[in-house]
XYZ file of C-alpha atoms in Angstrom:
597
model
C -25.967 -35.477 -24.925
C -24.597 -38.281 -22.744
C -21.085 -37.509 -23.958
C -21.417 -33.852 -22.964
C -22.866 -34.817 -19.588
C -19.936 -37.209 -19.078
C -17.443 -34.416 -19.840
C -19.148 -32.078 -17.374
C -19.239 -34.810 -14.725
C -15.571 -35.597 -15.297
C -14.711 -31.887 -15.139
C -16.368 -31.431 -11.742
C -14.787 -34.575 -10.310
C -11.541 -32.618 -10.015
C -11.638 -30.464 -6.854
C -9.569 -27.673 -8.371
C -12.127 -27.213 -11.170
C -14.950 -26.799 -8.635
C -12.852 -24.211 -6.780
C -12.089 -22.352 -10.031
C -15.760 -22.143 -11.038
C -16.858 -20.912 -7.598
C -14.027 -18.373 -7.429
C -14.762 -17.112 -10.931
C -18.387 -16.379 -9.964
C -17.430 -14.935 -6.565
C -14.666 -12.672 -7.903
C -16.592 -11.529 -10.969
C -19.405 -10.379 -8.680
C -17.034 -8.549 -6.312
C -14.659 -7.015 -8.883
C -16.211 -6.651 -12.343
C -19.832 -5.920 -11.413
C -18.827 -3.132 -8.962
C -16.688 -1.601 -11.701
C -19.622 -1.565 -14.132
C -21.818 -0.152 -11.367
C -19.390 2.700 -10.816
C -19.210 3.417 -14.559
C -23.009 3.651 -14.546
C -22.809 6.104 -11.650
C -20.601 8.426 -13.715
C -23.572 9.052 -16.047
C -26.375 8.913 -13.445
C -28.010 11.753 -11.527
C -27.603 11.219 -7.770
C -30.009 12.396 -5.101
C -27.574 15.033 -3.814
C -27.284 16.478 -7.339
C -30.881 16.324 -8.552
C -31.870 19.865 -7.538
C -28.698 21.427 -8.929
C -28.919 19.524 -12.223
C -32.728 19.940 -12.337
C -33.193 16.265 -13.184
C -34.817 13.399 -11.356
C -32.557 10.956 -9.469
C -31.238 7.962 -11.469
C -31.862 9.699 -14.803
C -29.149 9.735 -17.470
C -26.692 12.661 -17.653
C -23.257 13.453 -19.031
C -22.974 16.584 -16.917
C -20.397 14.983 -14.589
C -17.932 14.268 -17.389
C -18.559 17.676 -18.959
C -17.949 19.359 -15.595
C -14.594 17.754 -14.850
C -13.252 17.757 -18.440
C -14.661 20.762 -20.325
C -16.175 23.233 -17.858
C -14.117 26.357 -16.953
C -14.120 25.114 -13.348
C -12.516 21.808 -14.481
C -9.123 23.476 -14.006
C -9.561 23.454 -10.234
C -11.780 20.345 -10.069
C -9.656 17.968 -12.131
C -6.747 19.294 -14.188
C -4.839 21.055 -11.408
C -5.156 18.115 -8.956
C -4.160 15.787 -11.810
C -1.075 17.898 -12.562
C -0.231 18.010 -8.851
C -0.522 14.210 -8.698
C 1.843 13.868 -11.667
C 4.396 16.253 -10.130
C 4.424 14.575 -6.709
C 4.433 11.051 -8.203
C 7.364 11.770 -10.528
C 9.214 13.427 -7.658
C 8.547 10.402 -5.425
C 9.926 8.086 -8.134
C 13.108 10.170 -8.362
C 13.611 10.119 -4.576
C 12.872 6.387 -4.276
C 15.192 5.403 -7.120
C 18.082 7.647 -6.079
C 17.921 6.901 -2.351
C 16.839 3.262 -2.536
C 19.039 2.442 -5.525
C 22.113 4.070 -3.994
C 21.545 2.244 -0.726
C 21.139 -1.048 -2.622
C 24.442 -0.485 -4.433
C 26.251 0.403 -1.198
C 24.946 -2.730 0.543
C 25.612 -5.168 -2.304
C 28.622 -3.685 -4.075
C 30.680 -1.789 -1.472
C 32.427 -2.446 1.827
C 30.146 -0.070 3.755
C 29.961 -0.734 7.512
C 26.960 -2.012 9.519
C 25.149 -3.516 6.531
C 22.867 -5.874 8.451
C 21.724 -3.237 10.930
C 21.196 -0.629 8.228
C 19.367 -3.127 6.017
C 16.916 -3.982 8.810
C 16.337 -0.310 9.719
C 15.902 0.708 6.082
C 12.854 -1.551 5.740
C 11.043 0.197 8.625
C 9.395 2.969 6.555
C 7.940 0.347 4.209
C 6.559 -1.723 7.081
C 5.027 1.290 8.816
C 1.867 3.071 7.557
C 2.446 5.380 4.589
C 1.554 8.549 6.473
C 4.084 7.952 9.285
C 6.819 10.050 7.681
C 4.257 12.657 6.596
C 3.042 13.218 10.146
C 6.637 13.279 11.415
C 7.558 15.871 8.767
C 4.549 17.962 9.772
C 5.504 17.776 13.456
C 9.099 18.812 12.836
C 8.858 21.374 10.019
C 5.421 23.030 10.317
C 5.552 26.823 10.600
C 3.519 29.504 12.352
C 2.216 30.904 9.042
C -0.183 27.951 8.647
C -1.832 26.845 11.885
C -0.063 29.374 14.091
C 2.149 26.828 15.912
C 5.775 26.214 14.851
C 7.268 22.736 14.732
C 10.204 21.197 16.545
C 12.791 22.568 14.083
C 11.646 26.177 14.540
C 11.351 25.767 18.311
C 14.946 24.525 18.564
C 16.610 26.830 16.008
C 14.308 29.895 15.837
C 14.422 29.502 12.048
C 11.004 29.570 10.374
C 10.561 27.041 7.577
C 9.115 28.424 4.311
C 5.737 27.174 3.130
C 7.152 25.355 0.088
C 9.419 23.346 2.392
C 6.841 22.582 5.092
C 3.789 21.884 2.904
C 2.822 21.085 -0.650
C 4.581 19.385 -3.549
C 8.136 19.188 -2.173
C 7.432 17.403 1.156
C 4.739 15.193 -0.420
C 7.154 13.979 -3.122
C 10.046 13.612 -0.661
C 8.071 11.772 2.023
C 6.311 9.474 -0.462
C 9.632 8.698 -2.144
C 11.281 7.897 1.190
C 8.367 5.599 2.096
C 8.784 3.628 -1.133
C 12.603 3.750 -1.262
C 12.774 0.380 0.592
C 10.708 -1.022 -2.278
C 13.350 0.231 -4.735
C 16.037 -1.186 -2.465
C 14.406 -4.618 -2.387
C 13.980 -4.837 -6.163
C 17.263 -3.273 -7.287
C 19.243 -4.794 -4.399
C 17.926 -8.250 -5.205
C 19.074 -7.934 -8.826
C 22.483 -6.560 -7.816
C 22.939 -9.310 -5.243
C 22.250 -12.123 -7.715
C 23.749 -10.479 -10.793
C 26.686 -12.108 -12.535
C 29.757 -10.030 -11.732
C 31.924 -11.475 -14.545
C 31.434 -8.444 -16.792
C 32.374 -6.032 -14.022
C 35.444 -8.083 -13.146
C 36.466 -8.242 -16.823
C 36.136 -4.469 -17.078
C 38.339 -4.060 -13.994
C 40.986 -6.271 -15.587
C 40.911 -3.928 -18.597
C 41.576 -0.985 -16.252
C 38.128 0.597 -16.613
C 37.219 3.107 -13.917
C 34.544 2.331 -11.344
C 32.470 5.236 -12.657
C 32.574 3.880 -16.206
C 31.689 0.353 -15.009
C 28.716 1.742 -13.054
C 27.203 3.637 -15.989
C 28.185 1.294 -18.826
C 27.650 -2.135 -17.212
C 25.921 -2.133 -13.799
C 23.047 0.297 -14.490
C 22.178 -1.181 -17.947
C 22.071 -4.664 -16.402
C 19.609 -3.587 -13.690
C 17.618 -1.310 -16.015
C 14.536 -3.613 -16.002
C 14.401 -3.453 -12.186
C 14.806 0.333 -12.299
C 11.995 0.756 -14.828
C 9.739 -1.688 -12.976
C 10.385 0.146 -9.695
C 9.655 3.487 -11.369
C 6.291 2.308 -12.692
C 5.151 0.668 -9.457
C 6.243 3.588 -7.249
C 4.552 6.009 -9.656
C 1.309 4.030 -9.496
C 1.421 3.806 -5.692
C 2.206 7.520 -5.336
C -0.678 8.471 -7.649
C -3.092 6.584 -5.380
C -1.671 7.960 -2.107
C -4.230 9.743 0.079
C -2.862 10.081 3.608
C 0.403 11.849 2.729
C -1.248 14.600 0.608
C -3.871 14.990 3.339
C -1.323 15.716 6.069
C 1.067 17.821 3.974
C -1.118 19.269 1.220
C -4.414 20.317 2.769
C -2.880 22.918 5.163
C -2.092 24.984 2.017
C -5.017 23.592 -0.045
C -2.717 21.591 -2.291
C -5.169 19.161 -3.893
C -4.275 15.903 -5.651
C -6.622 13.406 -7.287
C -7.196 11.344 -4.145
C -7.994 14.301 -1.884
C -10.253 15.743 -4.596
C -11.989 12.370 -4.879
C -12.609 12.308 -1.122
C -13.954 15.871 -1.198
C -16.374 15.270 -4.075
C -17.715 11.945 -2.813
C -18.291 13.355 0.661
C -19.881 16.516 -0.740
C -22.705 17.304 -3.118
C -20.979 16.081 -6.278
C -20.653 12.269 -6.049
C -21.018 11.878 -9.826
C -17.861 13.934 -10.377
C -16.120 11.803 -7.767
C -16.986 8.598 -9.612
C -15.610 10.114 -12.847
C -12.321 10.900 -11.073
C -12.282 7.381 -9.586
C -12.737 5.853 -13.048
C -9.842 7.917 -14.433
C -7.645 6.818 -11.508
C -8.534 3.171 -12.101
C -7.786 3.535 -15.810
C -4.397 5.078 -14.995
C -3.590 2.402 -12.405
C -4.542 -0.489 -14.703
C -2.618 1.030 -17.621
C 0.530 1.642 -15.582
C 0.629 -1.781 -13.971
C -0.355 -3.560 -17.198
C 2.605 -1.834 -18.830
C 4.751 -2.924 -15.897
C 3.662 -6.558 -16.351
C 4.516 -6.323 -20.018
C 7.871 -4.794 -19.161
C 8.778 -7.498 -16.663
C 7.573 -10.105 -19.135
C 10.084 -8.786 -21.654
C 12.778 -8.679 -19.013
C 14.311 -11.947 -20.178
C 15.586 -10.029 -23.210
C 18.024 -8.176 -20.952
C 19.896 -11.370 -20.082
C 23.590 -10.810 -20.762
C 25.273 -13.661 -18.880
C 24.783 -17.377 -18.542
C 26.437 -18.031 -15.201
C 26.976 -16.396 -11.846
C 30.365 -15.411 -10.532
C 30.925 -16.740 -7.055
C 33.388 -13.964 -6.276
C 31.949 -10.431 -6.286
C 34.628 -7.800 -5.858
C 33.321 -5.156 -3.462
C 34.195 -1.536 -4.104
C 36.660 -0.328 -1.485
C 35.395 3.005 -0.182
C 38.843 3.590 1.375
C 38.953 6.786 3.468
C 35.330 7.484 2.639
C 34.133 4.230 4.234
C 33.515 5.623 7.715
C 32.045 9.009 6.644
C 29.750 7.388 4.070
C 28.646 4.724 6.574
C 27.931 7.403 9.194
C 26.019 9.542 6.693
C 23.881 6.584 5.607
C 23.341 5.603 9.244
C 22.114 9.114 10.127
C 19.780 9.234 7.105
C 18.324 5.797 7.865
C 17.793 6.674 11.534
C 16.070 9.909 10.464
C 13.464 8.039 8.417
C 13.014 5.025 10.696
C 13.600 6.046 14.334
C 13.180 9.834 14.541
C 9.496 9.670 13.453
C 8.693 7.425 16.424
C 10.420 9.844 18.798
C 8.491 12.709 17.186
C 5.127 10.987 17.744
C 5.939 10.214 21.366
C 7.083 13.799 21.991
C 4.097 15.458 20.307
C 1.671 13.255 22.236
C 2.848 14.545 25.630
C 3.069 18.286 24.883
C 0.351 20.364 26.530
C 0.762 23.572 24.517
C 1.940 22.929 20.931
C 5.235 24.605 20.042
C 6.564 24.617 23.618
C 9.104 21.808 24.094
C 10.302 22.658 27.601
C 10.037 19.790 30.128
C 7.550 21.805 32.198
C 5.102 21.577 29.258
C 5.153 17.778 29.172
C 2.010 15.957 30.329
C 0.430 12.531 30.125
C -3.125 13.864 30.196
C -3.668 13.004 26.515
C -2.851 9.396 27.365
C -4.378 8.882 30.813
C -6.122 12.172 31.729
C -9.801 12.496 32.572
C -12.283 14.551 30.564
C -12.264 17.270 33.254
C -8.470 17.697 32.895
C -8.574 18.269 29.159
C -9.977 21.571 27.917
C -7.962 21.576 24.667
C -9.913 18.828 22.872
C -13.489 19.563 23.980
C -13.041 17.625 27.224
C -12.016 14.464 25.403
C -10.608 11.930 27.910
C -7.088 10.588 27.521
C -6.717 7.830 24.969
C -6.270 4.996 27.439
C -9.443 6.154 29.192
C -11.285 6.891 25.973
C -14.035 4.438 24.914
C -13.675 5.635 21.293
C -10.071 4.385 21.184
C -10.866 0.966 22.634
C -13.803 0.571 20.258
C -11.601 1.546 17.289
C -8.812 -0.789 18.447
C -11.277 -3.651 18.854
C -12.760 -2.905 15.415
C -9.274 -2.817 13.864
C -8.265 -6.131 15.389
C -11.608 -7.765 14.578
C -11.561 -6.454 11.000
C -7.931 -7.474 10.470
C -8.492 -10.992 11.828
C -11.627 -11.585 9.741
C -10.075 -10.141 6.572
C -6.873 -12.152 7.027
C -8.794 -15.391 7.621
C -11.107 -14.915 4.649
C -8.504 -13.486 2.255
C -5.907 -16.040 3.380
C -8.248 -19.020 2.940
C -9.590 -17.853 -0.417
C -6.054 -17.006 -1.532
C -4.784 -20.455 -0.549
C -7.626 -22.148 -2.452
C -7.115 -19.835 -5.425
C -3.384 -20.570 -5.505
C -4.014 -24.307 -5.338
C -6.679 -24.263 -8.075
C -4.773 -21.900 -10.395
C -1.600 -23.990 -10.280
C -3.438 -27.317 -10.631
C -5.480 -25.944 -13.543
C -2.572 -24.061 -15.076
C -2.869 -23.508 -18.815
C -6.675 -23.537 -18.922
C -8.728 -20.426 -19.732
C -10.634 -20.752 -16.467
C -7.459 -20.776 -14.366
C -6.111 -17.774 -16.273
C -9.375 -15.895 -15.729
C -9.356 -16.582 -11.991
C -5.679 -15.604 -11.781
C -6.438 -12.246 -13.425
C -9.503 -11.661 -11.253
C -7.563 -12.292 -8.022
C -4.904 -9.799 -9.119
C -7.359 -7.165 -10.412
C -7.967 -5.440 -7.007
C -4.216 -4.732 -6.773
C -4.453 -2.654 -9.946
C -7.009 -0.280 -8.422
C -6.062 2.666 -6.184
C -7.528 2.073 -2.721
C -9.584 5.263 -2.732
C -11.072 4.459 -6.160
C -11.771 0.874 -5.090
C -13.566 2.221 -2.027
C -15.622 4.498 -4.289
C -16.678 1.462 -6.347
C -17.991 -0.384 -3.279
C -19.668 2.764 -1.989
C -21.478 2.963 -5.320
C -22.472 -0.699 -5.468
C -23.542 -1.338 -1.869
C -25.083 2.034 -0.964
C -28.575 0.832 -1.991
C -30.373 -2.492 -2.162
C -29.813 -4.340 -5.444
C -32.029 -7.374 -5.932
C -31.475 -9.875 -3.161
C -28.326 -8.053 -2.004
C -29.255 -5.665 0.859
C -27.623 -2.301 1.319
C -24.363 -2.610 3.268
C -23.762 1.119 3.553
C -22.271 2.022 6.917
C -22.042 -1.601 8.065
C -19.038 -3.477 9.408
C -19.759 -6.218 6.847
C -18.912 -3.824 4.014
C -15.477 -3.188 5.539
C -14.919 -6.952 5.753
C -15.955 -7.504 2.131
C -13.788 -4.742 0.673
C -10.822 -5.642 2.908
C -11.017 -9.293 1.881
C -11.153 -8.511 -1.841
C -8.482 -5.789 -1.709
C -5.959 -7.963 0.158
C -6.732 -11.120 -1.810
C -3.857 -10.504 -4.279
C -1.322 -10.804 -1.428
C -2.765 -14.114 -0.259
C -3.272 -15.539 -3.768
C 0.314 -14.673 -4.825
C 1.556 -16.418 -1.686
C -0.623 -19.462 -2.446
C 0.473 -19.610 -6.092
C 4.163 -19.356 -5.173
C 3.769 -22.093 -2.564
C 1.946 -24.459 -4.933
C 4.404 -23.818 -7.779
C 7.157 -25.178 -5.533
C 5.163 -28.294 -4.618
C 5.353 -31.284 -6.914
C 2.023 -32.792 -7.983
C 3.483 -36.246 -7.305
C 3.066 -35.752 -3.554
C -0.681 -35.206 -3.844
C -1.036 -37.897 -6.553
C 0.523 -40.456 -4.213
C -2.166 -39.751 -1.628
C -4.864 -39.887 -4.295
C -3.676 -43.320 -5.503
C -4.082 -44.848 -2.054
C -7.582 -43.386 -1.727
C -6.943 -40.415 0.575
C -9.720 -37.816 0.241
C -8.989 -34.323 -1.105
C -9.641 -32.632 2.248
C -7.305 -35.019 4.070
C -4.612 -34.543 1.395
C -4.792 -30.806 2.001
C -4.617 -31.117 5.790
C -2.043 -33.934 5.982
C 0.200 -33.233 2.971
C -0.086 -29.879 1.204
C -0.532 -27.494 4.146
C 2.183 -28.971 6.435
C 4.796 -28.965 3.652
C 4.233 -25.303 2.696
C 3.095 -24.092 6.118
C 5.295 -20.987 6.252
C 4.125 -19.712 2.862
C 0.477 -20.208 3.743
C 0.957 -18.445 7.097
C 2.358 -15.469 5.183
C -0.811 -15.509 3.098
C -2.798 -14.954 6.298
C -0.513 -12.539 8.133
C 0.253 -10.150 5.264
C -3.436 -9.148 4.907
C -3.583 -8.745 8.704
C -0.681 -6.274 8.697
C -2.030 -4.395 5.681
C -5.504 -4.084 7.189
C -4.188 -2.748 10.510
C -2.442 0.171 8.801
C -4.995 0.924 6.029
C -6.656 4.334 5.789
C -7.493 5.099 2.140
C -9.593 1.957 1.702
C -11.848 2.570 4.719
C -12.083 6.357 5.070
C -15.101 6.666 2.746
C -16.948 3.694 4.246
C -16.703 3.992 8.029
C -19.307 5.509 10.326
C -18.804 6.681 13.930
C -20.053 3.263 15.074
C -17.477 1.210 13.163
C -14.392 3.428 13.149
C -11.003 1.716 13.068
C -7.745 3.098 14.476
C -6.597 4.691 11.220
C -9.869 6.513 10.602
C -10.012 7.637 14.252
C -6.548 9.131 13.748
C -7.838 10.879 10.602
C -10.838 12.200 12.557
C -8.649 13.647 15.327
C -6.294 15.160 12.759
C -9.205 16.899 11.000
C -10.275 18.297 14.380
C -6.760 19.644 14.933
C -6.185 17.531 18.055
C -2.593 16.728 17.168
C -1.664 15.134 20.498
C -4.322 12.463 19.991
C -3.465 11.821 16.330
C 0.246 11.470 17.167
C -0.482 9.116 20.047
C -2.717 6.893 17.899
C -0.129 6.880 15.123
C 2.517 5.730 17.596
C 0.203 2.929 18.748
C -0.464 1.803 15.167
C 3.233 1.769 14.304
C 4.120 -0.242 17.426
C 1.321 -2.748 16.716
C 2.326 -3.118 13.050
C 6.022 -3.567 13.892
C 5.145 -6.131 16.570
C 2.959 -8.042 14.117
C 5.679 -7.913 11.482
C 8.148 -9.296 14.031
C 5.652 -12.077 14.695
C 5.388 -12.744 10.945
C 9.143 -13.140 10.711
C 9.257 -15.437 13.717
C 6.298 -17.534 12.541
C 7.392 -17.917 8.919
C 11.167 -17.739 9.293
C 11.201 -15.121 6.536
C 12.510 -11.581 6.578
C 11.900 -9.041 3.876
C 15.522 -7.977 3.808
C 17.120 -11.446 3.881
C 19.198 -12.207 0.855
C 19.922 -8.514 0.286
C 21.639 -7.266 3.370
C 25.315 -8.058 3.681
């Protein structure tokens, strides 16, 4: 008995073990228990369903699963949205890999012009909110068939865009793929940049053509990055909500996320929880397979050294045309959307782009001047905007501080306890929220915190619930940053302070944090940026009293007040880009460094 007590006492004398135990309890409660709660809700009768199902609330039922899987109406409730999600996700993967991979090859393997400028601009769509390109596409290519007001393209050319081009599967796949093409560029470009070029140079010496080298050597060597990019883009596209909302709902093109939102906000929450569970299962399966794939990636190693002399492909006469074409495409996805938002926010009558139709009343007008949006005052005079902006900033600051601090402590404890079962468990729990689609994760918290459970009061509709879910959802970013920082830091530095009797808290403040300051700052600022531009995670949980900027934009868009939604989107993009610039200045890091020529 004394021996066991001594072991326990010795175990808890190490600060990282105390942190691991506390984090294991904290994360299990906020990740695993909500998941089990949601699973229970898939087989429980809810109040909104009790009359229709003719059962008392909280009684057991399998009607939800039967409805979405086996009922004749399941075709429209589940199978068609699921098929639509597959189509748009596969299309997005194709666009991201072709566009992002080609751009990565041009930057790292050719003598294309303006590489640094293009590399910086190409990252813009990834930094900006996911729906930015979707709203820009809608502004430019919408037609008079749906909504009655043509977009900028039709106004300038008098050519009406067909429905398949303006709405539905094609624009959703294209826009989502363009948003994630910088992700493909980062992954594939990083491999190409650091890849040993000896094999390619040997093939050139044997008079192989550039085409043959590309398909026989270059692509097989970066195949792990291509497959990893495919899986991660596919998973992200499957969980996308904002893009299908802007481009799919005008023609009632439903995907899993929009169907989930409709069921949870309607009279069928049980069906919504079933869809959420399926989405979580898909997300976990896809990303677990991706982890396994990247774990096997060492088997693709084909060289043992790195050539210091990479021979760039000479584009010859095509150098200038190709550079100009790439420049135009990059400007179209990074700069044109911002111009579109600014233009749409100052147009009085939609579809009329003459200077006489320009007005600032949607920015600074009074309620009496605006009859289009139910006498809504201009945004800069609108209390709803300032409340949403304050809520966004407050939520982002609190989430970044809590997620960043917990992530730093988690990274420290996981690395110091590396190899133990407890450290592995905490590592998996901190990463688990990343595996869940945002909308499904929101459904879990809606299920768990909608009613009082024991000593835990109901948080439904409260600002605290947004803080809790934001902290947990963005914890993977902060914990990965903390783990990477601590992996680079030798234990000898901290041991030296321990030998001379410096307390753990002082060692953290005086040694660990100053040495890896930039990495830890990233762990705080990345959640801040993500929270400012998040929609899917909060749209189910906000109330009119705690709206944030993204959900206010969604509200105005549902009302059809496009000038307001475009103006708010422009504000969000400017704020996010400014914050990202601050991140780069504060940490000295840039997402495109090491890739761009």
